[in-house]
Short mmCIF file of C-alpha atoms (C1' of nucleotides) in Angstrom, two decimals:
data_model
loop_
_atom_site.label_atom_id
_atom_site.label_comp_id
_atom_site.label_asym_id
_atom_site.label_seq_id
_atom_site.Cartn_x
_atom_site.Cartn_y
_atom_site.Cartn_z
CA UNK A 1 9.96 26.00 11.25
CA UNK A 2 10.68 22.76 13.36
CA UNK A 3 10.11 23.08 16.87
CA UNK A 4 13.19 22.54 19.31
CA UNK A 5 11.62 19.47 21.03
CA UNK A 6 12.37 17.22 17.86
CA UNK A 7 15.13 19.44 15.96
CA UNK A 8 17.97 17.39 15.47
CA UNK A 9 20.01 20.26 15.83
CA UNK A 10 20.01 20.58 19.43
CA UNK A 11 21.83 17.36 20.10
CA UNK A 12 25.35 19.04 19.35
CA UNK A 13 25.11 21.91 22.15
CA UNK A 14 23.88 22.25 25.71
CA UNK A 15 20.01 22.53 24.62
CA UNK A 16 19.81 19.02 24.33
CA UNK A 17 20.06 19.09 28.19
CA UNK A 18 16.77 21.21 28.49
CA UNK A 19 13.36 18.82 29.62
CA UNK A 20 11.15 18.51 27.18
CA UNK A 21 8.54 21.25 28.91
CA UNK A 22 11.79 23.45 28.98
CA UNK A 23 12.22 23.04 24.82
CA UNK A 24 8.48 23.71 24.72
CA UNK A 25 8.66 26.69 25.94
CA UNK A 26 12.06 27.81 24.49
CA UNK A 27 10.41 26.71 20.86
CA UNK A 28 7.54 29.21 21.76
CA UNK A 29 9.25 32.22 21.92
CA UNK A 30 11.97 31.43 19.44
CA UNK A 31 12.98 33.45 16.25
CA UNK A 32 13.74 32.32 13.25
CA UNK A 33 16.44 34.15 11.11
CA UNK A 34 18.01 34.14 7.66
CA UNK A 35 21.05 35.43 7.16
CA UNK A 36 22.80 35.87 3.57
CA UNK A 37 26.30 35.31 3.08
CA UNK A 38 28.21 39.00 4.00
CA UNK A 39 25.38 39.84 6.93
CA UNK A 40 26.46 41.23 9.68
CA UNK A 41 24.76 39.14 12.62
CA UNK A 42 25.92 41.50 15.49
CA UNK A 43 29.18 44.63 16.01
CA UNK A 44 31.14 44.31 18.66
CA UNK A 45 30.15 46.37 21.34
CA UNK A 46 26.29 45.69 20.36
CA UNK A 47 24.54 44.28 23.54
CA UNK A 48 22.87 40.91 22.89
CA UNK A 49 20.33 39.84 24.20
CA UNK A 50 19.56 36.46 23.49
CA UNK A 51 21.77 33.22 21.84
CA UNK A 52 21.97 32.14 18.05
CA UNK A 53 21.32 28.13 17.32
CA UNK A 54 23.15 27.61 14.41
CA UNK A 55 21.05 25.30 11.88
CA UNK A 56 23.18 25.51 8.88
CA UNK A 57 25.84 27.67 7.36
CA UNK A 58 29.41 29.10 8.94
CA UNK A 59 29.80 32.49 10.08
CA UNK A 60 33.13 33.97 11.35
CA UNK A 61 33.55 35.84 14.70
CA UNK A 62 35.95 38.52 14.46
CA UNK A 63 37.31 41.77 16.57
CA UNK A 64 38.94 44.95 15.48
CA UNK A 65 42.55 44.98 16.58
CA UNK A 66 43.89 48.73 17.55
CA UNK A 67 45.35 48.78 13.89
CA UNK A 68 42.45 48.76 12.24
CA UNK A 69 42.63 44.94 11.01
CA UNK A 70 39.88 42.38 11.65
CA UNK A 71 41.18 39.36 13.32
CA UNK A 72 39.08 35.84 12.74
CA UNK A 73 38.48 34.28 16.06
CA UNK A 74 36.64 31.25 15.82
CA UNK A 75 34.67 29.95 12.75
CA UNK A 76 31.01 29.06 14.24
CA UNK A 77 29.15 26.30 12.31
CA UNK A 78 25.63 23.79 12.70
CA UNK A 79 24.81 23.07 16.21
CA UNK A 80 27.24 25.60 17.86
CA UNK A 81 25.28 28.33 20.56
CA UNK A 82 26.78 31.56 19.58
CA UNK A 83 26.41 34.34 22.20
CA UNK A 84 26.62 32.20 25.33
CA UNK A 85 28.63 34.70 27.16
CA UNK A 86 25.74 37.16 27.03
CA UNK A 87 23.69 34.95 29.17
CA UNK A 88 25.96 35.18 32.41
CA UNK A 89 27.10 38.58 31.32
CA UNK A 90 25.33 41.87 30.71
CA UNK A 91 28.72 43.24 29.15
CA UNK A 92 28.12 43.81 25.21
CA UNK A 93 29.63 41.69 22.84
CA UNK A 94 33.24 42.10 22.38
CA UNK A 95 33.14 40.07 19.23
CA UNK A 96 31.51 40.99 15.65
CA UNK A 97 29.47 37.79 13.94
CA UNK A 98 29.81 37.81 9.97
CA UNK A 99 27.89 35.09 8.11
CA UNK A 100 30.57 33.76 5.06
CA UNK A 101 27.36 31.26 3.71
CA UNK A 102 23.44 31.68 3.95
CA UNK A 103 22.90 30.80 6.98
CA UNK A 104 19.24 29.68 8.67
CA UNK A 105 19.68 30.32 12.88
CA UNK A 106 16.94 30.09 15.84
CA UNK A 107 17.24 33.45 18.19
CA UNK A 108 16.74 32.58 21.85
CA UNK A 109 15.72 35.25 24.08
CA UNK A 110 17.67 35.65 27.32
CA UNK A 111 15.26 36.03 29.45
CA UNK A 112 13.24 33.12 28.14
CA UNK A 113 16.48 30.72 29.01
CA UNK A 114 17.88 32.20 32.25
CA UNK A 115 15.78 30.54 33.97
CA UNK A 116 16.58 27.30 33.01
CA UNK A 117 19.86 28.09 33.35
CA UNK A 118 19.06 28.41 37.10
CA UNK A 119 16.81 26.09 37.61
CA UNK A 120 18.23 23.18 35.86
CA UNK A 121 22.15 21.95 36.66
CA UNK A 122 22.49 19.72 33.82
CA UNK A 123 21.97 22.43 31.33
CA UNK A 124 24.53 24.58 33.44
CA UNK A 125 27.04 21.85 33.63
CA UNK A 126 26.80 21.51 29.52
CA UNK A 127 27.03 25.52 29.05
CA UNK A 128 29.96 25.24 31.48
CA UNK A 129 31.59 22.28 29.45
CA UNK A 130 30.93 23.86 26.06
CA UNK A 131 32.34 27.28 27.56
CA UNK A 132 35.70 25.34 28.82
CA UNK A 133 36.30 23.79 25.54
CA UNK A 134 35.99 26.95 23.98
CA UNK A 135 38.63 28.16 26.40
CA UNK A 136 40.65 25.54 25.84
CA UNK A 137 40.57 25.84 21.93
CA UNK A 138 41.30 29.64 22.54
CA UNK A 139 44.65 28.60 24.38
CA UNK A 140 45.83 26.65 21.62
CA UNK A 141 44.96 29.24 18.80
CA UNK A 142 46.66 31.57 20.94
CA UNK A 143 50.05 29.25 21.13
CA UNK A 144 49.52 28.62 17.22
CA UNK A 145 49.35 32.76 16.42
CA UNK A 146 52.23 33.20 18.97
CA UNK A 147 54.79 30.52 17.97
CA UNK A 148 53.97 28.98 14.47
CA UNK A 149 55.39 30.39 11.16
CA UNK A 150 52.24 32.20 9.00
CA UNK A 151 52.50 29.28 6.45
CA UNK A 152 51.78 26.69 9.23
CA UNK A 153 48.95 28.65 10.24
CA UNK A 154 48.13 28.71 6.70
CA UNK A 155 48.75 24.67 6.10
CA UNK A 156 46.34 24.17 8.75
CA UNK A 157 43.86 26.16 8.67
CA UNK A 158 43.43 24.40 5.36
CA UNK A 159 43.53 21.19 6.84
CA UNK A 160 40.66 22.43 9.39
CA UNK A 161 38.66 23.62 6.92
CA UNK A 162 39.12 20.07 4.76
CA UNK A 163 38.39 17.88 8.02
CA UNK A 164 35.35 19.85 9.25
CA UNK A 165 33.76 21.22 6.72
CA UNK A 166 34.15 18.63 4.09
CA UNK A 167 34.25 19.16 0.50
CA UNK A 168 31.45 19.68 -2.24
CA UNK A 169 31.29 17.41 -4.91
CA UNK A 170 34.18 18.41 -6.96
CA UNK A 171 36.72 18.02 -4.03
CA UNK A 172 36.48 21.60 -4.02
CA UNK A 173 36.37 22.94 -0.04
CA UNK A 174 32.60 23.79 1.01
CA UNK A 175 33.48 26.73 2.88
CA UNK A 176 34.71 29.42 0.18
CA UNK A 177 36.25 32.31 1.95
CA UNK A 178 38.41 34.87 0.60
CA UNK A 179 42.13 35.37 1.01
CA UNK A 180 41.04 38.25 3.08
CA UNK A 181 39.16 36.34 5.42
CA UNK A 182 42.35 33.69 5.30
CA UNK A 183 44.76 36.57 6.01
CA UNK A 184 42.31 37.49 9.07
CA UNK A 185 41.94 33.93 10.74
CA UNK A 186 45.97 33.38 9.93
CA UNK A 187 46.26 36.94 11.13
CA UNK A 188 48.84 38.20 8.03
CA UNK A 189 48.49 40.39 5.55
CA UNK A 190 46.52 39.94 2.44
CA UNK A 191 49.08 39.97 0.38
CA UNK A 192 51.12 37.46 2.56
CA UNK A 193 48.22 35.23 2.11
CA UNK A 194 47.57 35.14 -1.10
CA UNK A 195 51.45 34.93 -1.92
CA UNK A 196 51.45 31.53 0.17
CA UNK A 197 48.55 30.30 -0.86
CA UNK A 198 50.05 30.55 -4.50
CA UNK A 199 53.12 28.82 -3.31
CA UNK A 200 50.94 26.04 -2.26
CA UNK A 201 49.43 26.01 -5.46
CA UNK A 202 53.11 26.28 -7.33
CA UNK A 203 54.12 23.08 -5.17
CA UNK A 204 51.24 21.24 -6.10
CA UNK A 205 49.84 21.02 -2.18
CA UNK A 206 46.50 22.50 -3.13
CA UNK A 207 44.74 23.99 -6.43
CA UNK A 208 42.40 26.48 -7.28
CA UNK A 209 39.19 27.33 -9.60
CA UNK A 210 38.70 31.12 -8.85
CA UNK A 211 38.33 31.31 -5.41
CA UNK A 212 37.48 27.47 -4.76
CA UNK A 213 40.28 25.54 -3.40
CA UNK A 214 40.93 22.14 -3.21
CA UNK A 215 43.47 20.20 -1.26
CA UNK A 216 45.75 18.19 -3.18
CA UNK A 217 48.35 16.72 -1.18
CA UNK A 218 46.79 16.99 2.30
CA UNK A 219 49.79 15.17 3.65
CA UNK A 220 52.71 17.54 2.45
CA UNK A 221 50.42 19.97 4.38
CA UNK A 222 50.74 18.26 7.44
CA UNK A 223 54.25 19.15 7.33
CA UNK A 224 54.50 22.63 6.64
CA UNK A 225 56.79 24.28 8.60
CA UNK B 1 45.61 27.57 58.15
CA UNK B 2 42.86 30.25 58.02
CA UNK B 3 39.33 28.64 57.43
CA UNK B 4 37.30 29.31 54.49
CA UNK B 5 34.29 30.71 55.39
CA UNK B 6 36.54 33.66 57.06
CA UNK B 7 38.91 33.65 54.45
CA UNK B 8 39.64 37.07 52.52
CA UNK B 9 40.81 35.69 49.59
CA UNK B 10 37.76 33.72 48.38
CA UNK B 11 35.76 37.45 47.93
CA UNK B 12 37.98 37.80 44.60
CA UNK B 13 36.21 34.21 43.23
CA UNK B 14 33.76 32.41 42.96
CA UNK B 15 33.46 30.75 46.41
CA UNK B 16 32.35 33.63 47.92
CA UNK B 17 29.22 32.47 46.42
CA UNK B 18 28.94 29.22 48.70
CA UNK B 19 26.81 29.22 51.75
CA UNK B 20 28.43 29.61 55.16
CA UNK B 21 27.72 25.61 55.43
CA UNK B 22 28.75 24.76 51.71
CA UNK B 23 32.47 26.80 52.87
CA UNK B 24 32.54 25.05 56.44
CA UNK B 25 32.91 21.67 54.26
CA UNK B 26 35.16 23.14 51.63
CA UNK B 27 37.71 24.07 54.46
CA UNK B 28 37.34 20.95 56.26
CA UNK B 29 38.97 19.01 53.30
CA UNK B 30 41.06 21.44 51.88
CA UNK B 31 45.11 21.22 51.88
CA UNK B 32 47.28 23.86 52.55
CA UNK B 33 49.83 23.84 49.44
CA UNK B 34 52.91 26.21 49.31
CA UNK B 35 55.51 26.67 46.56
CA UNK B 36 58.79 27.78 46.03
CA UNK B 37 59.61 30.17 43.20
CA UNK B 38 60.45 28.24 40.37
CA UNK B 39 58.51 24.68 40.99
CA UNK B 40 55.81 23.33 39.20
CA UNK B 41 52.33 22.91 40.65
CA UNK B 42 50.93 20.86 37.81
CA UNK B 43 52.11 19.79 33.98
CA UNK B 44 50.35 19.68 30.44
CA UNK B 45 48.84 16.04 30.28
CA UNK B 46 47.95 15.56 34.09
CA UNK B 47 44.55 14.98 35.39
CA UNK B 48 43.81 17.37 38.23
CA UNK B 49 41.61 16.76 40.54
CA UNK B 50 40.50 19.59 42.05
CA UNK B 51 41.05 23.25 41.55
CA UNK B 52 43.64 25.50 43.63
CA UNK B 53 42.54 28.36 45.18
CA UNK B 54 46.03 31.25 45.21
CA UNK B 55 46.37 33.05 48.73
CA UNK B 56 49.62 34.86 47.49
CA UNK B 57 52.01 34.77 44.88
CA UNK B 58 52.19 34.79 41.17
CA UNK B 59 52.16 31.41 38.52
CA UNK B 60 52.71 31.31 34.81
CA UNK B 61 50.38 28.74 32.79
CA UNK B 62 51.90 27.94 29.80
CA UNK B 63 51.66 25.59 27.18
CA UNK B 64 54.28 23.60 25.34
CA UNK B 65 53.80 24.55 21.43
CA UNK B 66 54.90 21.67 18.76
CA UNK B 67 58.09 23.82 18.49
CA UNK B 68 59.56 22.94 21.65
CA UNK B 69 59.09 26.10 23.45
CA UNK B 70 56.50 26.96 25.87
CA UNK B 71 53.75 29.70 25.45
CA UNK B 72 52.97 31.58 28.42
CA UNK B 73 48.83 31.90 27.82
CA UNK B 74 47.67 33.49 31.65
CA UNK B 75 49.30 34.85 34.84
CA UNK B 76 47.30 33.66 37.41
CA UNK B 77 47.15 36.01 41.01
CA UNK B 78 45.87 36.23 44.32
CA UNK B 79 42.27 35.56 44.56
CA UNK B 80 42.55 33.58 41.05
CA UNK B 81 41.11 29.95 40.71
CA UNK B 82 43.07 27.69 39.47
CA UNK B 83 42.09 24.41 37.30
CA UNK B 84 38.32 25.48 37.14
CA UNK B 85 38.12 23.50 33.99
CA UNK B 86 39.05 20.02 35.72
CA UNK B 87 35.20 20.74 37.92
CA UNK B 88 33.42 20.32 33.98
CA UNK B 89 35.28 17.56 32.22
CA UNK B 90 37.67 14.62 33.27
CA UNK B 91 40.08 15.67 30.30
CA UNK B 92 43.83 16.00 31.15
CA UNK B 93 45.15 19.83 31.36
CA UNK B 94 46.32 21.01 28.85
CA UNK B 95 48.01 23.55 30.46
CA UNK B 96 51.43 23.52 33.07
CA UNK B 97 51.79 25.91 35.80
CA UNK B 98 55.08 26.85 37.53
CA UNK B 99 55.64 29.43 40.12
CA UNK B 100 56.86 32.33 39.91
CA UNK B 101 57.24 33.69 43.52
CA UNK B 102 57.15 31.82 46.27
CA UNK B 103 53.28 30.79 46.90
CA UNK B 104 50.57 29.60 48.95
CA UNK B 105 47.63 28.23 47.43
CA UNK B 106 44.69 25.83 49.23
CA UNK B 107 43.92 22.97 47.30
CA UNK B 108 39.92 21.74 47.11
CA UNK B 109 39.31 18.32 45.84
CA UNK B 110 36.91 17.98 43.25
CA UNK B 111 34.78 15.63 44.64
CA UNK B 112 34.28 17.93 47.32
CA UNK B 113 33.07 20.91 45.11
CA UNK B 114 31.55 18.72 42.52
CA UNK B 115 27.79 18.60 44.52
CA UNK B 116 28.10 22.29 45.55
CA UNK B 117 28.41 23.37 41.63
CA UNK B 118 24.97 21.49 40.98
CA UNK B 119 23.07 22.21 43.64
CA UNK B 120 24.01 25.77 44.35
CA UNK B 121 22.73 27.84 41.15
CA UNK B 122 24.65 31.25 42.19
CA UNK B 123 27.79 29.41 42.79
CA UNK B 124 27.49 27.63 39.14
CA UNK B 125 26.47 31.12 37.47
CA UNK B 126 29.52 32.72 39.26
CA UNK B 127 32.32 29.74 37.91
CA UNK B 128 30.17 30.27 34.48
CA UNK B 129 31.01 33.83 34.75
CA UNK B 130 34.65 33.43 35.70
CA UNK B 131 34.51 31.02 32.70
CA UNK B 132 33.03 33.58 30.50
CA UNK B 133 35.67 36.33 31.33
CA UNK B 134 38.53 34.13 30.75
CA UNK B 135 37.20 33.57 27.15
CA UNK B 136 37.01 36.99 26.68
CA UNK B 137 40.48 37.84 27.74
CA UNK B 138 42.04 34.97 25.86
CA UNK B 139 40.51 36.42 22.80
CA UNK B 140 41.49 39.90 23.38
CA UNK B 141 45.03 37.71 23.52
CA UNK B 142 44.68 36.14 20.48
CA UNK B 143 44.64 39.56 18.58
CA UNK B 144 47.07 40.94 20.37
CA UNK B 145 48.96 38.36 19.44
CA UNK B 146 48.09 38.17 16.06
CA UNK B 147 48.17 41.71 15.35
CA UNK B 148 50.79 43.53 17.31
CA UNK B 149 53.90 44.17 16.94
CA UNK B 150 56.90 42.45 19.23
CA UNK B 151 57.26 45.79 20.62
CA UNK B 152 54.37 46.16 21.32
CA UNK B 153 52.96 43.14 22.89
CA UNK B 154 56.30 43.62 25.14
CA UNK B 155 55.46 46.76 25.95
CA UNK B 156 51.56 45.79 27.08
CA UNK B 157 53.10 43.64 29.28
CA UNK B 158 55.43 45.94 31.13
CA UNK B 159 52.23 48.13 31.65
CA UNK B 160 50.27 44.78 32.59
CA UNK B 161 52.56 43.76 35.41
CA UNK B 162 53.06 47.24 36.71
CA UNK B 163 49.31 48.01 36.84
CA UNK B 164 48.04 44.44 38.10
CA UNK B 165 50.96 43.23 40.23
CA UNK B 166 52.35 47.15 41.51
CA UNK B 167 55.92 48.12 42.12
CA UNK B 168 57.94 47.41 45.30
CA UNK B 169 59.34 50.24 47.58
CA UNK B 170 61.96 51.27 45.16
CA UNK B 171 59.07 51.68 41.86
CA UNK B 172 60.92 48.41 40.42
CA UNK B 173 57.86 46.57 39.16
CA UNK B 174 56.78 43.37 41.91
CA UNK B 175 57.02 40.61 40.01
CA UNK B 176 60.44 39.97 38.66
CA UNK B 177 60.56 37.59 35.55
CA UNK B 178 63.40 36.44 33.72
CA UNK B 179 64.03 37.76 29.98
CA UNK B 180 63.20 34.24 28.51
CA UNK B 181 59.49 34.38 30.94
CA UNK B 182 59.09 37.67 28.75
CA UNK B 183 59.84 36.13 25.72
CA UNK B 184 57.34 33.47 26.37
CA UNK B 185 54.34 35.50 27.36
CA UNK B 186 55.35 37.95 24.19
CA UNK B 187 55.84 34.58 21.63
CA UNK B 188 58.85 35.72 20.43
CA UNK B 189 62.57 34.45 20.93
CA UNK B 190 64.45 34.92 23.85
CA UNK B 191 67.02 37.24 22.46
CA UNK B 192 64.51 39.09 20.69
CA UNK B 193 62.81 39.59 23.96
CA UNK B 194 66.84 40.78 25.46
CA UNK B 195 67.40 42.95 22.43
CA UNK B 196 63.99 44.84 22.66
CA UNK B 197 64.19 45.60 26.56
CA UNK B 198 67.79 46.80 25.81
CA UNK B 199 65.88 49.39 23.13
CA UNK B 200 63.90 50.52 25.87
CA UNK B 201 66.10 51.11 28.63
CA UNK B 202 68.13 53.14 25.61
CA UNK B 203 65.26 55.19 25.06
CA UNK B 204 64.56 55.57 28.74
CA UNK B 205 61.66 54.16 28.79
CA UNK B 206 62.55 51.58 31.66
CA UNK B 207 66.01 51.30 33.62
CA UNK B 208 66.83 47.69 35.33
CA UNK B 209 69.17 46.52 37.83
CA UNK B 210 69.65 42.85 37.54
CA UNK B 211 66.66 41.83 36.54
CA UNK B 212 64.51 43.86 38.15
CA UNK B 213 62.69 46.46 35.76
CA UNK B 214 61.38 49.58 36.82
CA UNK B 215 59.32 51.42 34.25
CA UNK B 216 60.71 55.17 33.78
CA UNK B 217 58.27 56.67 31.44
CA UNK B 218 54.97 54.61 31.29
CA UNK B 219 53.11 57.33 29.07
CA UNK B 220 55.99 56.54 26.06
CA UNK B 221 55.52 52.81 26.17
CA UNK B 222 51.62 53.32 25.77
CA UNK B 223 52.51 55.10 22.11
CA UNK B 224 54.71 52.33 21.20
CA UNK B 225 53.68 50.84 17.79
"C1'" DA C 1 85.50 33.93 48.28
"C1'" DT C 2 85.72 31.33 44.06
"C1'" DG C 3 84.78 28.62 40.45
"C1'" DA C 4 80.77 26.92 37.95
"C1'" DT C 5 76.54 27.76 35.87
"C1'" DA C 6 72.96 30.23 34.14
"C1'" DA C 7 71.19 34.51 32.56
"C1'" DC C 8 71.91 38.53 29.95
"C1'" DA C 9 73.80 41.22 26.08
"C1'" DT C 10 75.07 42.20 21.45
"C1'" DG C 11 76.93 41.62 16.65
"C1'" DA C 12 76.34 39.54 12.16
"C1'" DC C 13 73.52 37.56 9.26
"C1'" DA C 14 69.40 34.92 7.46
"C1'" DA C 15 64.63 34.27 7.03
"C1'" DA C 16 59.98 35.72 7.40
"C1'" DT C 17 56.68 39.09 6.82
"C1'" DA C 18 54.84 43.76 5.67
"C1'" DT C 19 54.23 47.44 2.51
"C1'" DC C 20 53.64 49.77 -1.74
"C1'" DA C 21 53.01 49.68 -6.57
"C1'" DT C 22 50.94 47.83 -10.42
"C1'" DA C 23 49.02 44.13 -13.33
"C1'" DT C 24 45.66 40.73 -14.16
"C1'" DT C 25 41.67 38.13 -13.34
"C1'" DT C 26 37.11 37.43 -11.45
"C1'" DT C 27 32.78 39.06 -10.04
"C1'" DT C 28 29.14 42.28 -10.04
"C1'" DT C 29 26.39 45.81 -11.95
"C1'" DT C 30 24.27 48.07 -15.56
"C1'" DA D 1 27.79 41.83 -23.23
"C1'" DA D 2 30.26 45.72 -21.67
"C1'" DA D 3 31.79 48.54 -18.04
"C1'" DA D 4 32.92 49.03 -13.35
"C1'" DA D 5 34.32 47.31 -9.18
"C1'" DA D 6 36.40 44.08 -6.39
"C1'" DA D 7 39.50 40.42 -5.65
"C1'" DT D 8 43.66 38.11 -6.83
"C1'" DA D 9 48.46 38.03 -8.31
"C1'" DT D 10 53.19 39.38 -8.32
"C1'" DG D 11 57.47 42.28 -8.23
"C1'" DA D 12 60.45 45.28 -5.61
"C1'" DT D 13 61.81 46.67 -1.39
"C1'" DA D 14 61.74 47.75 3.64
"C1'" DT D 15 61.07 46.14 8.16
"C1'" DT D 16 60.68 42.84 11.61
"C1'" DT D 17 62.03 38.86 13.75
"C1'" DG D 18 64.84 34.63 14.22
"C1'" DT D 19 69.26 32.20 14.57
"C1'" DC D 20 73.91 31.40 15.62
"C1'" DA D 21 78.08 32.89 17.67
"C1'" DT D 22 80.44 34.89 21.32
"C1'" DG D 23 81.34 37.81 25.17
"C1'" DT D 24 79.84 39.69 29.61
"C1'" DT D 25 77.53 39.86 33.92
"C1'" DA D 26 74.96 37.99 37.61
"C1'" DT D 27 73.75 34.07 40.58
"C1'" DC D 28 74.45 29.93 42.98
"C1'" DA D 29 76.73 26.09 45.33
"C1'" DT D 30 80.62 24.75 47.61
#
DNA sequence: ATGATAACATGACAAATATCATATTTTTTT
DNA sequence: AAAAAAATATGATATTTGTCATGTTATCAT
């Protein structure tokens, strides 16, 4: 396993901030983990104790609403920290971390990076930047849920998917998810989802090859309403 | 104007976590702000510099969705800070807040704050903390929103206001908003908002006068589905 | 106090979404 | 490859929510 001081990973969240004695260290006690597509990372309510490094794959962080339905908060891909609010909180996790691909991820114990989260402002400053645009994202997916029709949400979750994820080889979109897991980011039922999603297909805006999708008309997306 | 280091107020934030010094500098540049019900302290696409600190009153931070109508995504209270995000990045808000009581608030320029945040580790941890909570509430909002019911979301935030904000002498609930306020913090339209609060005063669950709301049977609106 | 304005209320209807039932297809297991 | 299980698809229908119209009440400025 690469050591943090030259993974290229680390240059799209706050790590790349530490010293170089600081990734030393971190890369000693690190843990490398393997996830397979379906593994449940961490439950809500679980207390973590440590962050996740994301070097490749997508995993989805969800929480159980009071009606029993799993709601899709954020999609977490390469180079994002996942668990930063257990290292300024001793709270347990009010999320639930699902990897949807294999996924490879470096486990950084929290006591091992507290420090430098003390000791060193520059790495505080990026935590605090990357935690503020996660806030920030938050308000807008909360506007989206609250005040755009389910086939917006649908339209452009698409669209995100297309734009930062990318496609494989056969235009198909890289991140395969189910129209359960589409119905729980768009926050619909299943059925609702899969009855727009073959709408979309009936108009031509995307297609499908069993649960594959590929966008066809990205711009008629655009302008769902 | 009361000075900072003897202020009340701050023990609800984070600048309770500034040194006696650190706060004697703070309050020697702040600005008393105060304003009426009704007017906005800042607007979506501004660049604030410098983060508000609310003495007394209530403001709404909302967000304009690409519908036209604005999304109400935080109350923010006594003790709250306001426009932490503008102390990590030089990004424009993307967030308005208007009044919604008469306030006072002291304003603390950023360049003022700026040095404290890297040089004084427990201050940064507390702001990260802060940060860190807001997240989590703003995804608990994001399910709500996602998975609740009109109803219910309206009901939530009857119980909200009456156990953050308290009733006045009469048991009316403090802070008085007007039907299309409740439609915007619920994400639904305004008559929908009307029409629902009309159910509940039918049901007894509440009883207005004007617009003041007084909630008549709290236990009921906690079983609403 | 009074007219003007904004906020609230409610009916009628349309549109969006959820729910339940039941096929069909795809994927997984044996 | 066949059987079983899971996921997808779709119809029928109920419920929720939005929209437009219109009337009423409260609030504000003069």
């Amino acid at each position: 396993m690469s050591k943090c001081e030259s993974c290229i990973i680390k240059e799209f969240n706050s790590l790349k901030s530490l010293t170089r004695e600081e990734l030393m260290r971190v890369s000693a006690c690190k843990t490398g983990k393997v996830y397979k597509k379906g593994h449940v990372i961490f439950e809500e309510g679980e207390t973590l104790n440590g962050v996740y490094c994301v070097r490749s794959g997508v995993c989805k962080l969800t929480k159980l609403s009071e009606n029993g339905k799993d709601q899709v908060v954020k999609l977490v891909v390469k180079g994002d920290l996942l668990g930063k609010r257990s290292l300024v909180s001793d709270q347990k996790t009010n999320l639930s971390a699902v990897a949807l691909n294999d996924m490879e991820m470096c486990f950084i114990p929290k006591s091992e990076i507290m420090s430098d989260l003390s000791k060193n402002p520059k790495f505080t400053m990026d935590v605090l930047r990357e935690m503020a645009s996660d806030l920030k994202e938050s308000d807008e997916s909360l506007v989206n849920m609250a005040q755009k029709s389910v086939k917006r949400r649908m339209a452009e979750i698409l669209m995100y998917s297309h734009d930062n994820f990318g496609t494989d080889n056969e235009d198909y979109l890289s991140i395969v998810l189910s129209r359960e897991d589409y119905a729980s980011i768009v926050g619909t039922a299943t059925e609702s989802a899969i009855r727009i999603l073959s709408q979309f297909k009936k108009e031509g805006l995307i297609s499908t090859q069993g649960k594959r999708i590929k966008v066809e008309d990205y711009n008629s997306l655009k302008w769902i309403e």
